[in-house]
Coordinates of C-alpha atoms and ligand atoms in Angstrom, one line a residue:
M459 CA -1.6 -24.2 28.9
S460 CA -2.3 -22.2 24.9
E461 CA -4.6 -19.3 24.8
V462 CA -7.3 -20.5 22.5
K463 CA -8.1 -17.2 20.4
E464 CA -11.5 -16.2 20.1
L465 CA -12.7 -14.7 16.6
I466 CA -13.8 -11.8 15.7
S467 CA -16.5 -11.0 13.2
V468 CA -15.4 -8.3 11.4
S469 CA -16.8 -5.6 9.5
L470 CA -15.3 -4.1 5.5
Y471 CA -16.3 -1.8 3.1
N472 CA -15.8 -3.5 0.2
T473 CA -15.9 -1.4 -2.7
F474 CA -17.5 -3.7 -4.2
T475 CA -20.3 -2.6 -3.2
R476 CA -19.6 0.8 -2.1
K477 CA -20.3 0.3 1.1
K478 CA -19.4 -1.3 4.7
E479 CA -20.3 -5.4 5.3
P480 CA -20.2 -8.1 8.2
L481 CA -16.9 -10.3 6.2
T482 CA -18.4 -14.0 5.8
P483 CA -15.6 -15.9 4.8
L484 CA -15.2 -19.0 2.5
K485 CA -14.7 -20.8 5.2
E486 CA -15.0 -19.8 9.5
G487 CA -12.2 -18.9 10.4
E488 CA -9.8 -19.0 7.9
I489 CA -8.9 -16.0 5.4
K490 CA -8.5 -16.5 1.9
F491 CA -5.5 -12.9 0.8
Y492 CA -4.5 -12.1 -1.7
S493 CA -2.4 -8.8 -2.6
C494 CA -0.9 -7.6 -6.1
G495 CA 2.2 -6.7 -4.9
P496 CA 5.0 -4.4 -6.9
T497 CA 6.9 -4.5 -9.8
T498 CA 10.8 -4.5 -9.3
Y499 CA 12.8 -1.9 -11.5
D500 CA 13.2 0.7 -9.4
F501 CA 13.8 1.1 -4.9
L502 CA 10.4 1.7 -4.7
H503 CA 8.3 5.5 -2.9
V504 CA 6.8 5.9 -0.2
G505 CA 3.4 5.4 -1.8
N506 CA 3.8 1.6 -2.5
G507 CA 5.4 1.6 0.4
R508 CA 1.7 2.1 1.9
A509 CA 0.7 -0.5 -0.1
L510 CA 2.9 -2.8 0.9
V511 CA 2.3 -2.1 5.1
I512 CA -1.6 -1.8 4.5
G513 CA -2.0 -4.9 3.1
D514 CA 0.8 -6.5 6.3
L515 CA -1.4 -4.8 8.7
I516 CA -5.3 -6.7 6.9
H517 CA -3.0 -9.7 7.7
R518 CA -1.3 -8.6 11.5
I519 CA -5.0 -8.0 11.9
L520 CA -6.7 -10.5 10.6
K521 CA -4.6 -12.8 12.5
S522 CA -4.7 -11.2 16.2
L523 CA -8.6 -11.5 15.3
G524 CA -8.3 -15.3 15.1
Y525 CA -8.0 -15.6 12.0
K526 CA -5.8 -18.5 10.4
V527 CA -4.6 -16.3 6.5
T528 CA -3.5 -18.1 3.6
F529 CA -1.8 -14.3 2.4
V530 CA -0.6 -14.5 -1.6
R531 CA 1.6 -11.0 -2.3
N532 CA 3.4 -11.2 -6.1
F533 CA 6.3 -9.9 -7.5
T534 CA 6.1 -8.4 -10.7
D535 CA 8.9 -9.6 -11.5
V536 CA 8.4 -9.8 -15.8
D537 CA 7.5 -6.2 -16.7
D538 CA 7.7 -2.9 -19.6
K539 CA 9.4 -0.8 -16.9
I540 CA 11.7 -3.3 -16.0
I541 CA 13.0 -4.6 -19.6
N542 CA 13.5 -0.9 -20.1
K543 CA 15.3 0.3 -16.5
A544 CA 17.1 -3.4 -17.7
N545 CA 18.5 -2.7 -21.3
E546 CA 19.5 1.2 -20.2
K547 CA 21.8 -0.2 -17.4
G548 CA 23.1 -3.3 -20.2
V549 CA 21.6 -6.5 -17.6
P550 CA 19.2 -8.9 -18.3
A551 CA 16.0 -7.9 -17.3
L552 CA 15.5 -10.9 -15.3
E553 CA 18.6 -10.7 -13.0
H554 CA 17.7 -6.9 -12.2
A555 CA 14.0 -7.2 -11.4
E556 CA 15.4 -9.6 -9.1
I557 CA 18.4 -7.2 -7.4
F558 CA 15.5 -5.0 -6.8
V559 CA 13.0 -8.2 -5.2
K560 CA 16.3 -8.3 -2.6
E561 CA 16.4 -4.1 -2.0
C562 CA 12.5 -4.2 -1.4
K563 CA 12.9 -7.3 0.8
K564 CA 15.2 -5.4 2.9
D565 CA 12.7 -2.1 2.5
M566 CA 10.0 -4.7 4.0
H567 CA 11.9 -5.7 6.8
S568 CA 12.9 -2.5 8.3
L569 CA 8.9 -1.3 7.6
M570 CA 8.3 -4.8 10.0
M571 CA 6.3 -6.7 7.8
I572 CA 5.9 -9.9 9.0
D573 CA 6.1 -12.4 5.5
P574 CA 2.6 -14.0 3.9
T575 CA 2.4 -17.1 3.0
F576 CA 3.5 -16.9 -0.5
T577 CA 5.5 -14.4 -1.8
P578 CA 5.3 -15.9 -5.9
K579 CA 7.4 -13.9 -9.0
V580 CA 5.9 -14.4 -12.1
S581 CA 8.5 -15.9 -14.0
E582 CA 8.6 -18.5 -11.6
T583 CA 4.4 -19.3 -12.1
I584 CA 4.3 -18.9 -16.1
P585 CA 3.7 -22.7 -17.2
E586 CA 0.3 -22.1 -14.9
I587 CA -0.5 -18.6 -16.9
I588 CA 0.3 -20.6 -19.8
E589 CA -2.9 -22.5 -19.0
M590 CA -5.1 -20.2 -18.1
V591 CA -5.1 -18.3 -20.9
E592 CA -5.7 -21.7 -23.1
C593 CA -8.6 -22.6 -20.6
L594 CA -9.3 -19.1 -21.5
I595 CA -9.2 -19.7 -25.3
K596 CA -11.2 -22.9 -25.4
K597 CA -13.9 -20.9 -23.9
N598 CA -14.2 -18.6 -26.0
F599 CA -13.1 -15.5 -23.7
A600 CA -9.8 -15.0 -25.6
Y601 CA -8.3 -15.1 -29.4
V602 CA -4.8 -15.2 -30.7
I603 CA -4.2 -12.7 -33.4
N604 CA 0.2 -12.8 -34.5
G605 CA 1.4 -14.7 -32.1
E606 CA -0.6 -12.2 -29.4
V607 CA -3.3 -13.5 -27.4
L608 CA -6.0 -11.3 -26.6
Y609 CA -9.2 -11.7 -23.8
H610 CA -12.7 -9.9 -25.5
V611 CA -14.0 -8.0 -22.8
P612 CA -17.1 -7.7 -24.6
N613 CA -17.8 -12.1 -24.3
F614 CA -17.7 -10.9 -20.8
K615 CA -21.2 -10.0 -19.0
D616 CA -20.5 -9.1 -15.6
Y617 CA -17.3 -6.9 -17.1
G618 CA -17.3 -3.2 -15.4
K619 CA -19.0 -4.4 -12.2
L620 CA -16.4 -3.3 -10.1
S621 CA -15.4 0.0 -11.1
K622 CA -18.8 0.2 -12.5
K623 CA -18.2 1.3 -15.4
D624 CA -20.2 0.3 -18.5
L625 CA -18.8 -1.3 -22.2
E626 CA -20.2 1.1 -24.6
G627 CA -18.4 4.6 -21.6
L628 CA -15.5 2.5 -22.3
Q629 CA -15.2 2.6 -25.6
H630 CA -15.8 6.0 -26.1
G631 CA -12.8 7.0 -24.5
I632 CA -10.2 4.8 -26.4
R633 CA -8.5 5.6 -29.9
V634 CA -9.8 3.1 -32.0
E635 CA -7.7 3.3 -34.3
V636 CA -4.2 2.6 -32.4
E637 CA -4.6 -1.0 -32.0
S638 CA -7.3 -1.6 -35.0
Y639 CA -6.5 -5.9 -34.7
K640 CA -8.2 -5.8 -31.9
K641 CA -11.9 -7.5 -31.9
H642 CA -12.6 -4.8 -29.0
P643 CA -10.9 -1.3 -27.7
S644 CA -11.1 -3.3 -24.8
D645 CA -9.8 -6.2 -25.1
F646 CA -6.1 -6.2 -23.3
V647 CA -3.4 -8.6 -23.3
L648 CA -3.0 -11.8 -21.9
W649 CA 0.6 -12.7 -24.1
K650 CA 2.1 -11.2 -25.4
P651 CA 4.5 -12.3 -28.6
A652 CA 8.3 -11.1 -27.1
K653 CA 10.8 -9.1 -29.1
E654 CA 14.6 -9.8 -29.4
G655 CA 17.1 -9.6 -25.8
E656 CA 13.6 -9.6 -23.6
P657 CA 12.7 -12.8 -21.4
S658 CA 10.6 -14.8 -23.9
W659 CA 9.6 -18.7 -22.4
D660 CA 8.1 -21.1 -25.3
S661 CA 3.6 -20.8 -25.6
P662 CA 1.6 -22.8 -27.6
W663 CA 1.9 -19.1 -29.3
G664 CA 5.3 -18.9 -30.2
K665 CA 8.1 -17.7 -26.9
G666 CA 6.5 -14.5 -25.6
R667 CA 6.1 -12.9 -22.2
P668 CA 2.7 -12.6 -19.8
G669 CA 0.7 -9.6 -20.3
W670 CA 0.6 -8.4 -16.5
H671 CA -3.2 -8.5 -15.0
I672 CA -3.2 -12.5 -15.9
E673 CA -0.4 -12.8 -13.6
C674 CA -2.8 -12.3 -10.4
S675 CA -4.9 -14.3 -11.4
A676 CA -2.8 -17.2 -11.9
M677 CA -1.1 -16.7 -8.6
S678 CA -4.5 -16.6 -6.8
Y679 CA -5.5 -19.4 -8.4
K680 CA -2.3 -21.6 -7.8
F681 CA -2.0 -20.9 -4.0
L682 CA -5.4 -20.0 -3.2
G683 CA -7.8 -21.5 -5.2
S684 CA -11.3 -20.4 -7.6
S685 CA -12.2 -18.1 -4.9
I686 CA -10.3 -15.9 -2.1
D687 CA -12.2 -13.7 1.2
I688 CA -10.0 -10.5 0.7
H689 CA -7.9 -8.9 -1.8
H690 CA -5.8 -5.7 -1.5
G691 CA -4.3 -3.0 -3.2
G692 CA -3.7 0.9 -3.9
V693 CA -7.1 2.4 -5.5
D694 CA -5.0 2.9 -8.2
L695 CA -6.2 -0.8 -8.9
I696 CA -9.1 -0.4 -8.9
F697 CA -9.3 -0.2 -13.2
P698 CA -8.2 -1.6 -15.2
H699 CA -6.2 -4.1 -13.4
H700 CA -8.3 -5.1 -11.2
E701 CA -12.1 -5.2 -13.4
N702 CA -10.0 -7.8 -14.9
E703 CA -8.5 -10.0 -12.9
I704 CA -12.2 -10.5 -12.4
A705 CA -12.7 -11.3 -15.5
Q706 CA -10.0 -13.7 -16.5
S707 CA -10.6 -15.1 -13.1
E708 CA -14.2 -15.8 -12.5
A709 CA -14.4 -16.5 -17.3
A710 CA -11.5 -19.1 -16.4
N711 CA -12.4 -20.8 -12.8
E712 CA -16.8 -19.7 -13.4
T713 CA -17.2 -19.1 -10.3
N714 CA -17.4 -15.4 -7.9
F715 CA -13.7 -14.4 -7.7
C716 CA -13.7 -13.2 -4.6
T717 CA -16.4 -12.0 -2.0
C718 CA -14.6 -7.6 -0.5
W719 CA -12.6 -6.0 -2.3
C720 CA -10.0 -3.2 -0.1
H721 CA -8.4 -1.1 -1.7
N722 CA -5.6 2.2 0.1
E723 CA -5.7 5.7 -0.8
F724 CA -3.2 7.4 -1.9
V725 CA -0.1 8.7 -0.5
N726 CA -0.3 12.3 -2.3
F727 CA 2.9 14.5 -3.2
G728 CA 1.8 18.5 -3.8
T729 CA -1.4 18.5 -6.1
E730 CA -0.5 14.5 -7.3
K731 CA -0.4 10.9 -6.6
M732 CA 3.4 9.9 -5.5
S733 CA 4.0 8.2 -8.6
K734 CA 7.3 7.6 -10.6
S735 CA 6.1 8.7 -13.0
L736 CA 5.3 11.8 -11.9
G737 CA 9.0 12.2 -11.3
N738 CA 7.3 13.3 -7.1
V739 CA 8.6 10.8 -4.6
I740 CA 10.7 9.5 -1.8
T741 CA 12.5 6.3 -1.9
I742 CA 11.8 4.0 1.3
R743 CA 15.1 3.3 0.8
N744 CA 16.1 7.6 1.6
F745 CA 13.5 7.7 4.1
I746 CA 14.5 5.6 6.4
E747 CA 18.1 6.4 6.0
K748 CA 16.7 9.3 7.6
F749 CA 13.7 9.2 9.9
G750 CA 14.2 4.4 10.6
G751 CA 11.5 2.4 8.8
M752 CA 9.4 2.6 12.3
V753 CA 8.2 6.4 11.9
L754 CA 7.6 5.7 8.7
R755 CA 5.5 2.3 9.3
Y756 CA 3.3 4.8 12.7
I757 CA 3.0 6.9 9.5
F758 CA 0.7 4.5 7.4
V759 CA -0.3 2.9 10.8
S760 CA -2.2 5.8 12.5
S761 CA -4.0 7.3 9.8
H762 CA -7.0 5.3 8.3
Y763 CA -6.3 3.5 5.1
R764 CA -9.4 4.4 3.3
T765 CA -7.8 8.5 3.7
K766 CA -5.6 10.7 1.4
L767 CA -2.5 10.9 3.1
D768 CA -1.1 14.1 2.2
W769 CA 3.0 14.2 2.7
N770 CA 4.4 16.6 5.2
N771 CA 6.4 17.4 7.4
K772 CA 3.9 17.4 10.6
L773 CA 3.1 13.9 9.8
I774 CA 6.8 12.7 10.3
L775 CA 7.4 15.2 13.9
K776 CA 3.0 13.8 14.8
S777 CA 5.5 10.0 14.0
I778 CA 7.7 10.4 16.4
E779 CA 6.3 12.4 19.3
E780 CA 4.1 9.0 19.7
L781 CA 5.6 6.7 18.8
E782 CA 8.3 8.1 21.6
R783 CA 4.6 8.0 23.6
I784 CA 3.9 5.3 23.5
H785 CA 8.0 3.5 23.8
Q786 CA 8.1 5.7 27.5
F787 CA 5.3 4.5 28.6
I788 CA 6.6 0.9 27.9
I789 CA 9.2 1.2 29.5
E790 CA 8.2 3.1 32.7
F791 CA 5.6 -0.1 32.8
E792 CA 8.2 -2.3 32.6
Q793 CA 10.4 -1.0 35.8
L794 CA 6.7 -0.3 37.9
K795 CA 6.7 -3.7 37.5
S796 CA 9.7 -4.4 39.8
A797 CA 9.2 -0.7 41.5
N798 CA 8.3 -0.9 45.6
V799 CA 4.9 1.1 46.1
S800 CA 3.6 0.6 49.1
E801 CA 0.1 1.1 48.2
Q802 CA -2.0 -0.6 45.4
S803 CA -4.3 0.4 43.0
T804 CA -7.5 -0.2 41.8
F805 CA -7.3 0.6 38.6
K806 CA -8.4 -1.2 35.3
A807 CA -7.7 -1.9 32.0
D808 CA -9.7 -4.8 30.9
D809 CA -12.2 -3.6 28.7
V810 CA -9.9 -1.8 27.4
L811 CA -8.6 -4.7 25.0
S812 CA -12.0 -6.1 23.9
K813 CA -12.5 -2.1 22.7
I814 CA -9.3 -2.0 20.4
K815 CA -10.0 -5.1 19.4
S816 CA -13.9 -4.1 17.9
E817 CA -12.0 -0.9 16.8
L818 CA -9.5 -2.6 14.0
A819 CA -12.8 -5.2 13.6
N820 CA -14.8 -2.3 12.4
D821 CA -13.0 -2.0 8.7
F822 CA -9.4 -2.0 10.5
N823 CA -9.9 1.0 12.2
T824 CA -6.5 1.8 13.4
P825 CA -6.9 5.9 14.1
K826 CA -9.7 4.7 16.5
A827 CA -7.7 1.6 18.2
M828 CA -4.7 4.1 18.5
A829 CA -6.6 6.8 20.4
L830 CA -7.7 3.6 23.0
F831 CA -3.8 2.7 23.8
F832 CA -2.9 6.7 24.7
T833 CA -6.1 7.2 26.6
L834 CA -4.6 3.7 28.5
I835 CA -1.2 5.2 28.7
R836 CA -2.0 8.9 29.7
D837 CA -4.4 7.1 32.5
F838 CA -1.5 4.6 33.8
R839 CA 0.5 7.6 34.0
R840 CA -1.5 9.5 36.2
E841 CA -2.4 6.1 37.9
F842 CA 0.3 5.0 38.8
T843 CA 2.1 8.1 40.0
S844 CA 2.6 7.1 43.6
K845 CA 0.8 3.3 43.0
T846 CA 1.7 0.1 42.1
P847 CA -1.1 -2.3 39.8
T848 CA -2.2 -5.4 41.4
D849 CA -1.0 -8.1 39.1
E850 CA -3.9 -9.0 37.7
T851 CA -3.7 -5.3 35.7
V852 CA -0.1 -5.8 35.3
Q853 CA -1.7 -9.0 33.4
E854 CA -4.1 -6.8 32.1
I855 CA -1.6 -3.9 30.5
Q856 CA 1.0 -7.1 29.0
K857 CA -2.1 -8.3 26.9
I858 CA -3.1 -5.3 25.6
I859 CA 1.0 -4.7 24.5
D860 CA 1.3 -7.9 23.3
F861 CA -1.4 -7.5 21.2
V862 CA -0.9 -4.1 19.6
S863 CA 2.5 -5.5 19.5
S864 CA 1.0 -8.2 16.9
S865 CA -1.0 -6.8 15.3
M866 CA -0.3 -3.3 13.9
G867 CA 4.0 -3.9 14.9
I868 CA 4.2 -0.7 15.8
I869 CA 6.0 -1.6 19.0
H870 CA 9.9 -2.3 19.1
S871 CA 11.3 -5.0 21.0
D872 CA 13.9 -2.3 22.1
A873 CA 12.6 0.2 23.2
N874 CA 15.8 2.6 24.9
L875 CA 17.4 1.5 21.1
L876 CA 13.8 3.0 19.4
L877 CA 13.6 6.6 21.0
K878 CA 17.7 6.7 20.9
E879 CA 17.6 6.4 16.9
L880 CA 13.8 8.2 17.1
N881 CA 16.0 11.1 18.7
H882 CA 18.0 11.1 15.9
S883 CA 15.2 10.9 13.1
K884 CA 14.3 14.1 14.9
K885 CA 17.6 16.2 14.7
E886 CA 17.7 15.2 10.8
L887 CA 14.3 16.4 10.9
S888 CA 15.2 19.7 11.8
E889 CA 18.5 19.5 10.1
N890 CA 17.5 19.0 7.4
N891 CA 14.7 21.7 7.4
T892 CA 17.2 23.8 4.5
D893 CA 18.7 21.0 2.5
T894 CA 16.2 20.7 -0.8
N895 CA 16.9 17.0 -1.1
T896 CA 15.0 16.1 1.1
A897 CA 11.7 14.8 2.4
A898 CA 11.9 17.3 5.1
S899 CA 11.9 20.2 3.4
I900 CA 10.7 19.2 0.3
A901 CA 7.4 18.7 2.2
T902 CA 8.2 22.3 3.9
T903 CA 8.4 23.7 0.6
E904 CA 5.6 22.1 -0.9
Q905 CA 2.8 23.8 1.2
D906 CA 3.2 27.3 0.0
I907 CA 3.8 26.2 -3.9
P908 CA -1.0 26.5 -4.1
A909 CA -0.2 29.9 -2.9
L910 CA 2.1 30.6 -5.3
I911 CA 0.7 29.2 -8.8
E912 CA -3.1 30.9 -7.1
E913 CA -0.4 34.0 -7.8
R914 CA 1.7 32.9 -11.1
N915 CA -1.8 32.9 -12.3
K916 CA -4.0 35.4 -11.1
A917 CA -0.1 37.5 -12.5
K918 CA -0.9 35.9 -15.8
K919 CA -4.3 37.7 -16.6
E920 CA -2.5 41.0 -15.2
K921 CA -0.4 40.0 -17.7
N922 CA 2.6 40.6 -15.4
W923 CA 4.9 38.4 -16.8
A924 CA 7.8 39.2 -14.7
R925 CA 5.9 38.5 -11.7
A926 CA 4.5 35.4 -14.1
D927 CA 7.8 33.6 -14.5
E928 CA 10.0 34.6 -11.0
I929 CA 7.2 32.2 -9.5
R930 CA 8.4 30.0 -12.4
N931 CA 12.2 30.4 -11.3
T932 CA 11.0 30.6 -8.4
L933 CA 10.1 27.3 -8.2
K934 CA 12.7 25.4 -10.6
Q935 CA 15.6 26.5 -7.9
N936 CA 13.3 24.1 -5.3
K937 CA 13.4 21.7 -8.1
I938 CA 10.3 22.1 -8.6
I939 CA 8.0 22.6 -11.8
L940 CA 5.2 23.7 -13.4
K941 CA 3.1 22.1 -15.2
D942 CA -0.1 23.9 -17.3
H943 CA -2.7 22.5 -19.3
P944 CA -4.7 23.2 -22.3
D945 CA -7.8 23.4 -19.4
G946 CA -6.2 26.4 -17.6
K947 CA -4.7 24.0 -14.9
T948 CA -1.6 24.1 -13.3
T949 CA 0.2 20.9 -11.8
W950 CA 3.8 20.3 -9.8
S951 CA 6.2 17.8 -9.8
Y952 CA 9.4 17.8 -9.0
E953 CA 12.2 17.9 -11.2
P954 CA 13.3 13.9 -11.5
Ligands
AMP348 P1 3.3 -1.0 -8.8 O1 4.8 -1.2 -8.0 O2 3.0 0.8 -9.8 O3 2.9 -1.4 -9.4 O4 2.6 -0.6 -7.6 C1 2.9 -1.5 -6.4 C2 1.4 -0.9 -5.6 O5 1.9 0.3 -4.7 C3 -0.4 -0.6 -6.0 O6 -0.9 -1.2 -4.8 C4 -0.3 1.2 -5.4 O7 -2.1 0.2 -6.2 C5 0.2 1.0 -4.5 N1 0.4 2.7 -5.2 C6 1.6 3.5 -6.3 N2 1.0 3.9 -5.8 C7 1.1 5.1 -4.3 C8 0.4 5.9 -4.1 N3 1.4 7.1 -4.2 N4 0.1 6.0 -2.7 C9 0.0 4.3 -2.1 N5 -0.6 3.3 -3.0 C10 0.7 3.4 -4.0
ZN349 ZN1 -2.3 -7.0 -9.0

């Protein structure tokens, strides 16, 4: 007989209200969930990996808590970055994007991610995008100028409600002369005329391609309807991307777009966000080849999604060691099930599962849920050195393991195999400590950088140019570039 799943209420931090609040789904027991997916122009970096794994975690946790989740995560396969990369290589842009959709899917598989309900691409959603743009023009939220369609921000009175920015403040920050054809400096592109050699589609405004923001509004509407329960992305997407999605969707559909906005914090590298444009990235692929996908997944699962993650060696080692502990326990538990020890224990784990569920339902508090699981592992080891559990306890523990596995995806189906792989990861980590091209060594050097920057600034103040140059050169030998800013601040990044 299949078990009826109990539905657990969740409370989530909502970027819109800036507080944690109970989530009331639009339809009881069901969640419509959209997560902004990657732009497929190159291999993804571990910062993108965090956004992917957090999207997967939200999906898994809600399912495990009893909800029927319809989950949409897009691939941005039409974009300036893709076109530039494809032109460099001399291949058609859509072909280039497709190569990296495939590579991205390989990474997702290594990261133990489960499939969303729908994974649309921009290139497959053009009719719906055109339809939405037409609707926005008709409703006087957009205008056409020289084959380009622009969203007219002042006509959407709630603009800025997510990012808490007001239009006047925004106007001050924009150099008007740059794009004088716009009616308002904050107006953004919905559709742009394509240049020679770029991917393009016929539209009422001539051959062209969509701007970035419209794709998510159109895809969300296509698969989930006018209103959704949860929308997720990295914090960098709050403005302008998600603000613009609200403006588009609410103007077109005339109803509230999304109940709860979830944003994961950054993976930082040194003093900056890990990002391709800053050149301080470790690709997911590179990491996986050295340490395995489970180690990367566990790094993200074991830290709360709203805390900043400073990338360093300790993070990798902690992940390896905790995964080892979990999988050694899985093996011991299996052995104990068939062991023949006479003294029966009174050990009970009946409230552990509900406590773990409560933590996950409390703004996806994975670190606390993991702490409860580790307490169970510790107590289990203490108790069962000489005693044997009752059948009831075995069942309870099995349920907890199954739940931890399905909700967080951090238990490998072959514990012995994973332990072997983790052994290899550990060796890799220690061996690569001196190799400047690896994540491990980058992370080691990284810890010294702030002090070196400070010392260099002091040397400069004291006109000790020799020492200042020496520090810059030493860092350069480690492929670290310093950048002095006009305000006196110095930032650093890895050599591209
Ligand atoms: P992109 O391909 O740049 O559109 O990014 C895809 C997703 O990765 C978005 O949700 C971004 O917010 C997220 N992201 C990009 N860089 C980082 C980072 N360093 N840490 C966490 N998330 C990131
Ligand atoms: Zn989006």
